[in-house]
CSV table of C-alpha atoms in Angstrom, one decimal:
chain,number,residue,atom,x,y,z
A,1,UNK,CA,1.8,17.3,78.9
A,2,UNK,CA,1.1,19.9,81.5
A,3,UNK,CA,0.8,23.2,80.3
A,4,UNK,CA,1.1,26.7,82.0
A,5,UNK,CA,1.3,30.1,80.2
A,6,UNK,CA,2.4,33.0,82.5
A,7,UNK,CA,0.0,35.6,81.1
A,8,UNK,CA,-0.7,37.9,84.1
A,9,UNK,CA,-4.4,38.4,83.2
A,10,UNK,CA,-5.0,34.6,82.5
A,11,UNK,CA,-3.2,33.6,86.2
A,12,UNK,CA,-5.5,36.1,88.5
A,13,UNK,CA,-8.4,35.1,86.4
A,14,UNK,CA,-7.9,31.9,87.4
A,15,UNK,CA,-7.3,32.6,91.0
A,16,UNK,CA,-10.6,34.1,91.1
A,17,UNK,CA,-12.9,31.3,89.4
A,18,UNK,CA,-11.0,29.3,92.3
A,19,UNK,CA,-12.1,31.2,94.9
A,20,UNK,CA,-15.2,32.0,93.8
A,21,UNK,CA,-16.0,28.3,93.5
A,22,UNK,CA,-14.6,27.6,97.2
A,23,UNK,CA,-16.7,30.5,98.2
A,24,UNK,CA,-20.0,28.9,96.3
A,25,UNK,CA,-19.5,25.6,98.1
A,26,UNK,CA,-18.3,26.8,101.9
A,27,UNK,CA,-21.3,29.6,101.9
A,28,UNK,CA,-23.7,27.1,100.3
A,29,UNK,CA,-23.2,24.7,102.8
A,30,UNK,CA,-23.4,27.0,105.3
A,31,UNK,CA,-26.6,27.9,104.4
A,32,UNK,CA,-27.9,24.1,103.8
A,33,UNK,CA,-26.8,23.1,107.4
A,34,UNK,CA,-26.9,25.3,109.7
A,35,UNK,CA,-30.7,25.5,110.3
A,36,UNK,CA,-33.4,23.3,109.8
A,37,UNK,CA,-32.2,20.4,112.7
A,38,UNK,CA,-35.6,18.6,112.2
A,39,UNK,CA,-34.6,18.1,108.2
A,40,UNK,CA,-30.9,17.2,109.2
A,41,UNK,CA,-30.4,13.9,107.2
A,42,UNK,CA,-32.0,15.9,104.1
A,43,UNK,CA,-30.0,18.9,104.6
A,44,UNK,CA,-27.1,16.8,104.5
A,45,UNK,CA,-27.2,14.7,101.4
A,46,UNK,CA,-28.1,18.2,99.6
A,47,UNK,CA,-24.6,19.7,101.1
A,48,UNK,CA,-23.1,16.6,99.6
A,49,UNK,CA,-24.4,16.8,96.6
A,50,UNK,CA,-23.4,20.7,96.2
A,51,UNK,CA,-19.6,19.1,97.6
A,52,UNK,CA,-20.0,16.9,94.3
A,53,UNK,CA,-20.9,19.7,91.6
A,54,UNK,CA,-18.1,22.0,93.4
A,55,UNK,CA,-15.7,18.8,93.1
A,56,UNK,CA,-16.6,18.3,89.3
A,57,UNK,CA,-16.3,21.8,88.4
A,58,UNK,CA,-12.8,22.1,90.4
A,59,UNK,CA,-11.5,19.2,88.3
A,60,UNK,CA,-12.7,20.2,85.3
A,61,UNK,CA,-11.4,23.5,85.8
A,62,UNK,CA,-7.9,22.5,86.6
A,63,UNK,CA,-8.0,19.9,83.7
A,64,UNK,CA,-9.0,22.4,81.3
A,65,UNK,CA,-6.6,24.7,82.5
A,66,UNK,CA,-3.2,22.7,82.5
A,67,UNK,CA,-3.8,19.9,79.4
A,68,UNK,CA,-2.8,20.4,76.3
A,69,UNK,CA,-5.7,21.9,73.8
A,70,UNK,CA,-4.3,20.2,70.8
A,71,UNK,CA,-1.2,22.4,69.7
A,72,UNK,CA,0.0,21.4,66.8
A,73,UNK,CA,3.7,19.6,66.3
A,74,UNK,CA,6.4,21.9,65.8
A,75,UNK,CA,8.2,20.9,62.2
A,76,UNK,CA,11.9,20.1,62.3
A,77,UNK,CA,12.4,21.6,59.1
A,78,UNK,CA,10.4,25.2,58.5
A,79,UNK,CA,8.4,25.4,55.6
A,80,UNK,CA,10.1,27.4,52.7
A,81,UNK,CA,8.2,30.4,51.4
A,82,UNK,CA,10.9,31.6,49.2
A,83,UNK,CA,9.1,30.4,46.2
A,84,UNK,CA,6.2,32.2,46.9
A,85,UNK,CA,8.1,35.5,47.9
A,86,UNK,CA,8.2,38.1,44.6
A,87,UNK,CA,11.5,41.0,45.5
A,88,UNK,CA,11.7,39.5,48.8
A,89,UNK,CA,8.0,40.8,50.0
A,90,UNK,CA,5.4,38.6,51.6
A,91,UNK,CA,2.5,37.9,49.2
A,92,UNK,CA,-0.8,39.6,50.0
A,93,UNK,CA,-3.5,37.9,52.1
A,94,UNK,CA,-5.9,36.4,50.0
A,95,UNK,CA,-9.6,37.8,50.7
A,96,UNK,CA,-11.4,34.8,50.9
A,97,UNK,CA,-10.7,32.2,53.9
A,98,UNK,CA,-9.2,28.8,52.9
A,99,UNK,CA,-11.9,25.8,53.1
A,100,UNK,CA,-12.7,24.6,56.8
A,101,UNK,CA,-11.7,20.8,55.8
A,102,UNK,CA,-8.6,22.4,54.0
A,103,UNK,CA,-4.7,22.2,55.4
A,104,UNK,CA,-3.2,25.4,55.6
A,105,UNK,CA,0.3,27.2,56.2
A,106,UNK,CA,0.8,28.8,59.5
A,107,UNK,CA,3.5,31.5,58.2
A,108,UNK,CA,4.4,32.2,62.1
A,109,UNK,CA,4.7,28.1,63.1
A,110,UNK,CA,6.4,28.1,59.6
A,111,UNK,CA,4.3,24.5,59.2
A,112,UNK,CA,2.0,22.8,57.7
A,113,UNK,CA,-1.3,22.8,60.4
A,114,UNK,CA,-4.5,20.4,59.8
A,115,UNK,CA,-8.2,21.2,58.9
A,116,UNK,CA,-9.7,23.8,61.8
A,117,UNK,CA,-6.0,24.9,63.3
A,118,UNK,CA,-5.4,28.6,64.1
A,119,UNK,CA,-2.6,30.4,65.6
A,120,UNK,CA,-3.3,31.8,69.2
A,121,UNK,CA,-1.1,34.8,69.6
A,122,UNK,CA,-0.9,34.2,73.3
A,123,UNK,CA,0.0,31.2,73.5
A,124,UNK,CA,2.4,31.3,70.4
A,125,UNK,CA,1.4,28.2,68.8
A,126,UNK,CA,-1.2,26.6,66.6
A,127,UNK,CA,-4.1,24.9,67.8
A,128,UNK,CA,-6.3,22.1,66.4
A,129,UNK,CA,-9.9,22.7,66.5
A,130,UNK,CA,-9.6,26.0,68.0
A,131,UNK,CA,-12.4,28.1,69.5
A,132,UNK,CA,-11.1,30.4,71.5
A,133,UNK,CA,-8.7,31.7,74.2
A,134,UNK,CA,-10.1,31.6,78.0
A,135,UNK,CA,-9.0,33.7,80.5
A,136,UNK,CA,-11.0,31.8,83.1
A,137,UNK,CA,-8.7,28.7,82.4
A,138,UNK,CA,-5.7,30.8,81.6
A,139,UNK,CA,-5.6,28.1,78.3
A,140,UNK,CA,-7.1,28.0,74.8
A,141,UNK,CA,-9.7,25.9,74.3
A,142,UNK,CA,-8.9,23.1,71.6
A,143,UNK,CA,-9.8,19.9,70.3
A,144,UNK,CA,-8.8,17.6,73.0
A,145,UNK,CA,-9.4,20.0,76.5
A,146,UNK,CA,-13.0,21.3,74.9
A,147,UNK,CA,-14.5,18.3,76.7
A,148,UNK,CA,-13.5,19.7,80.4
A,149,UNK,CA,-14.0,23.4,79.4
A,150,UNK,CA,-17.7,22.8,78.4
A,151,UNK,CA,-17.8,20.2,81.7
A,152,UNK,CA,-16.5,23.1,83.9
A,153,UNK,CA,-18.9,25.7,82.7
A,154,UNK,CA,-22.0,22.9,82.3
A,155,UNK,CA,-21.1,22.2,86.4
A,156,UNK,CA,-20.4,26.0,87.4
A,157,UNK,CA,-24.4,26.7,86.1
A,158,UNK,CA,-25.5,23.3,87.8
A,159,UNK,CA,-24.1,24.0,91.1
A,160,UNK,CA,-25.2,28.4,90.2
A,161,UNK,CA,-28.9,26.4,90.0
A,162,UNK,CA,-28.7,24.5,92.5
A,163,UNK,CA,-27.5,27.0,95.5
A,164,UNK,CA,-30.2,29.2,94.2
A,165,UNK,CA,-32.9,26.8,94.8
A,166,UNK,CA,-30.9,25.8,98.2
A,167,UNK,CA,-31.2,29.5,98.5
A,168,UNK,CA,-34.7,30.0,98.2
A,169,UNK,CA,-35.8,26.9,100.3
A,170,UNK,CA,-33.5,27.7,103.3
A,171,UNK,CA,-35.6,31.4,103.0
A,172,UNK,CA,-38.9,29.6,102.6
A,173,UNK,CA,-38.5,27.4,105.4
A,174,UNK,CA,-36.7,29.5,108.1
A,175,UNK,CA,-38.2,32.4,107.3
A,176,UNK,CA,-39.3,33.0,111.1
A,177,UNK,CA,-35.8,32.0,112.3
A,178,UNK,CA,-33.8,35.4,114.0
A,179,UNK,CA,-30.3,35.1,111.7
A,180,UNK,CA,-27.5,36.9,112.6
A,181,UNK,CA,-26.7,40.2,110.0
A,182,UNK,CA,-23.4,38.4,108.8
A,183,UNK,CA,-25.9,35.2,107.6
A,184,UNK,CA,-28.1,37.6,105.7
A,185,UNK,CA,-25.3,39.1,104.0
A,186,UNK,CA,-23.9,36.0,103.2
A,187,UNK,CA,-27.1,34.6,101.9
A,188,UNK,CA,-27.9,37.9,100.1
A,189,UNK,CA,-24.6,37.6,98.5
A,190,UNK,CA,-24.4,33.9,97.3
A,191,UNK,CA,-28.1,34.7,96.3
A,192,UNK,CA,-26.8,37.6,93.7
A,193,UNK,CA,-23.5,35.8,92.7
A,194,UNK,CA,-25.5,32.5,91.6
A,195,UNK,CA,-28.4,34.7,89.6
A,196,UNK,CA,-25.2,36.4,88.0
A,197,UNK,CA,-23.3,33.8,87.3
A,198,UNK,CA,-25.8,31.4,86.3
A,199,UNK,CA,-27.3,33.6,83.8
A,200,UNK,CA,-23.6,34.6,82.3
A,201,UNK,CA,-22.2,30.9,82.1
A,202,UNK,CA,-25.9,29.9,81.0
A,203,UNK,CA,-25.6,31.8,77.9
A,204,UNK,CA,-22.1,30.3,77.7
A,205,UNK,CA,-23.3,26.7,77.9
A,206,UNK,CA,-26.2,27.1,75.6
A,207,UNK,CA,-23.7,29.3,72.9
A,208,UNK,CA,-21.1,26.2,73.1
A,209,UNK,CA,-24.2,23.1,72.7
A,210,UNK,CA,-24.7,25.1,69.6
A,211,UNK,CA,-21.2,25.3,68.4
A,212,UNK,CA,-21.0,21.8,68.9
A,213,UNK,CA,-24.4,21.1,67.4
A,214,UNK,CA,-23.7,23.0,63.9
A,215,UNK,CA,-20.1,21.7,63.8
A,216,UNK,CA,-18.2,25.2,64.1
A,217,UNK,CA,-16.1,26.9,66.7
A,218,UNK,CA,-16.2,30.5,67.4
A,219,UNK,CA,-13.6,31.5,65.1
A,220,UNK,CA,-15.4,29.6,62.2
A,221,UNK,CA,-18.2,31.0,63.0
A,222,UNK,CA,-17.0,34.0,62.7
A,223,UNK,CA,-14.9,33.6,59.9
A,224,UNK,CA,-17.5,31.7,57.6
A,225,UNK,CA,-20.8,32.6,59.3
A,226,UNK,CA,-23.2,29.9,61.1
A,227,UNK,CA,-24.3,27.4,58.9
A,228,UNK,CA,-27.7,27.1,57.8
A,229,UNK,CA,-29.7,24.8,60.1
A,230,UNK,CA,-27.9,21.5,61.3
A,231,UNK,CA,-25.6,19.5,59.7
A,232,UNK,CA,-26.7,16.1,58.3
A,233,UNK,CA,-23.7,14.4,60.9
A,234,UNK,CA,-25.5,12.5,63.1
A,235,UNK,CA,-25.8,14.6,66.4
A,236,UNK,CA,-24.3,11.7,68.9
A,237,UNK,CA,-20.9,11.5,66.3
A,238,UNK,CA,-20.7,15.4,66.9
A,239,UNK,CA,-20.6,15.1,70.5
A,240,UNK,CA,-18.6,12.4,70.2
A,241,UNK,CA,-16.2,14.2,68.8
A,242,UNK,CA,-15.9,16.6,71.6
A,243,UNK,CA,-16.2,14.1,74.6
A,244,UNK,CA,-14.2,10.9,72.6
A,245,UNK,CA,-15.2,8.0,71.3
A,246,UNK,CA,-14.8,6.1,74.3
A,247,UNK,CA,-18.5,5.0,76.8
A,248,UNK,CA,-21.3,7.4,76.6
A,249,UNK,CA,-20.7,7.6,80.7
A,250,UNK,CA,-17.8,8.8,80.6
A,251,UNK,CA,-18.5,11.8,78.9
A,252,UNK,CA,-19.8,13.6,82.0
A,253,UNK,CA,-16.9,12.8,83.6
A,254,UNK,CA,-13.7,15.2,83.7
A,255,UNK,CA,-11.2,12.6,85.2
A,256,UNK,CA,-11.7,10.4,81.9
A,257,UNK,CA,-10.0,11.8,79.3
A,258,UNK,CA,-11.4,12.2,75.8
A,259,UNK,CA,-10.2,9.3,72.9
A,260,UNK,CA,-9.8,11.5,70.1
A,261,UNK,CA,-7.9,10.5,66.9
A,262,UNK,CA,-4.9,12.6,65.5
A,263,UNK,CA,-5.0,13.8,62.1
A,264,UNK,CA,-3.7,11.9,59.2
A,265,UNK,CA,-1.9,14.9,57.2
A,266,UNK,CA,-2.4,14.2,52.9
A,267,UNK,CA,0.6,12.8,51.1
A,268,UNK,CA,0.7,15.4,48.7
A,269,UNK,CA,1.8,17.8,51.4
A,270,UNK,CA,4.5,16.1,53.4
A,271,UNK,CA,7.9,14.5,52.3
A,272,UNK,CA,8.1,13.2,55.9
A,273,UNK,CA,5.7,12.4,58.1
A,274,UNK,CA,8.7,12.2,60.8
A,275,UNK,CA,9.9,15.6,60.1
A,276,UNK,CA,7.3,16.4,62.9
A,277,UNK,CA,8.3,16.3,67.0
């Protein structure tokens, strides 16, 4: 299921992380190669290796972007509020949050949505396992395309890393080497945009091992507050339910897609397990 949303913010957004990746790659290799003949062979595995990060963020980018987060099925038959309705008037919100491991009513889906789901107002549907709504990806970010969101921005600092310290050498090394002013700007500029950018989707990486460490999203988190310390789930079952359940080396990998289990809705709620599409 391939899945586009034409939110005008969301598509230039994504434009730009495109760009800005091509731009890290190109003007990172240029650097690597260009001088330092004697160190050629060297020089050239480490632009191949930057060619690698920018190909696994690119694919993890467009995979987070365009897969389905998890929405939840659209019901056949709406769910009737009319007994809970008193002279035709919605009843009031209740103050306290259902239970995280609870099933709840989404009175906009009109349908029953599993443990963890929320409603994303931009893209008009419920997710599972919802943690937020990315503008970078121009997607929310659900149960089953977290895996290549958190591989996109775990590559994006890799590669941010890496070109600094491709950065810093090519400086170190060539120091007495007459440049042309177009190679300094470049270099100044990739220098800056990695320091940037690494320290943003840093924070971004470290804030989402967390998230996945304590067992709660950014909504839950700040709907019921971070937990206390660490759950007492063992920590490879938690990132196994992020990645899938599949080989341990496949996790790093964006072209494998995560084996994650649908949810088995209680019998108590449902008449019909088929009224769902």
């Amino acid at each position: 299921m391939v899945v586009f949303h034409k939110d005008p913010v969301g598509i230039v957004t994504f434009v730009g992380v495109e760009i800005l990746l091509l731009f890290g790659d190109l003007g990172g290799v240029s650097v690597v190669i260009e001088y330092g003949k004697h160190e050629e062979r060297w020089r050239t595995v480490a632009a191949l290796f930057l060619h690698f990060l920018y190909a696994m963020a690119v694919i993890s980018h467009l995979r987070a972007s365009f897969s389905n987060p998890g929405y939840v099925p659209r019901s056949r038959i709406k769910v009737d509020f009319s007994s809970d309705l008193d002279n035709k008037e919605r009843p009031k919100r209740k103050k306290e949050p259902p239970g995280i491991d609870q099933w709840t009513v989404c009175t906009k889906c009109e349908t029953y949505r599993p443990p963890r789901s929320h409603h994303c107002r931009i893209c008009g549907r419920c997710v599972r396992r919802m943690d937020h709504h990315c503008p970078w990806i121009n997607n929310c970010v659900g149960e089953l395309n977290y895996k290549y969101f958190f591989l996109f921005i775990a590559y994006v600092d890799v590669m941010c890393g890496y070109g600094l310290i491709l950065i810093l050498m090519d400086w170190i090394q060539n120091w007495h080497i007459d440049q042309g002013p177009m190679d300094r700007i470049l270099t100044i500029l990739l220098f800056f945009c990695a320091i940037i950018f690494g320290m943003f989707v840093g924070g971004m990486v470290l804030a989402q091992v967390m998230s996945v460490l304590c067992n709660r999203s950014a909504i839950e988190i700040r709907r019921y507050g971070r937990p206390m310390g660490f759950p007492t789930t063992p920590k490879l079952m938690l990132i196994a339910g992020v990645c899938g359940r599949g080989s341990k080396l496949f996790w790093i990998f964006p072209c494998i897609k995560a084996q994650i289990p649908d949810p088995v809705p209680p019998n108590d709620k449902f008449n019909d397990i088929n009224q769902f599409v």
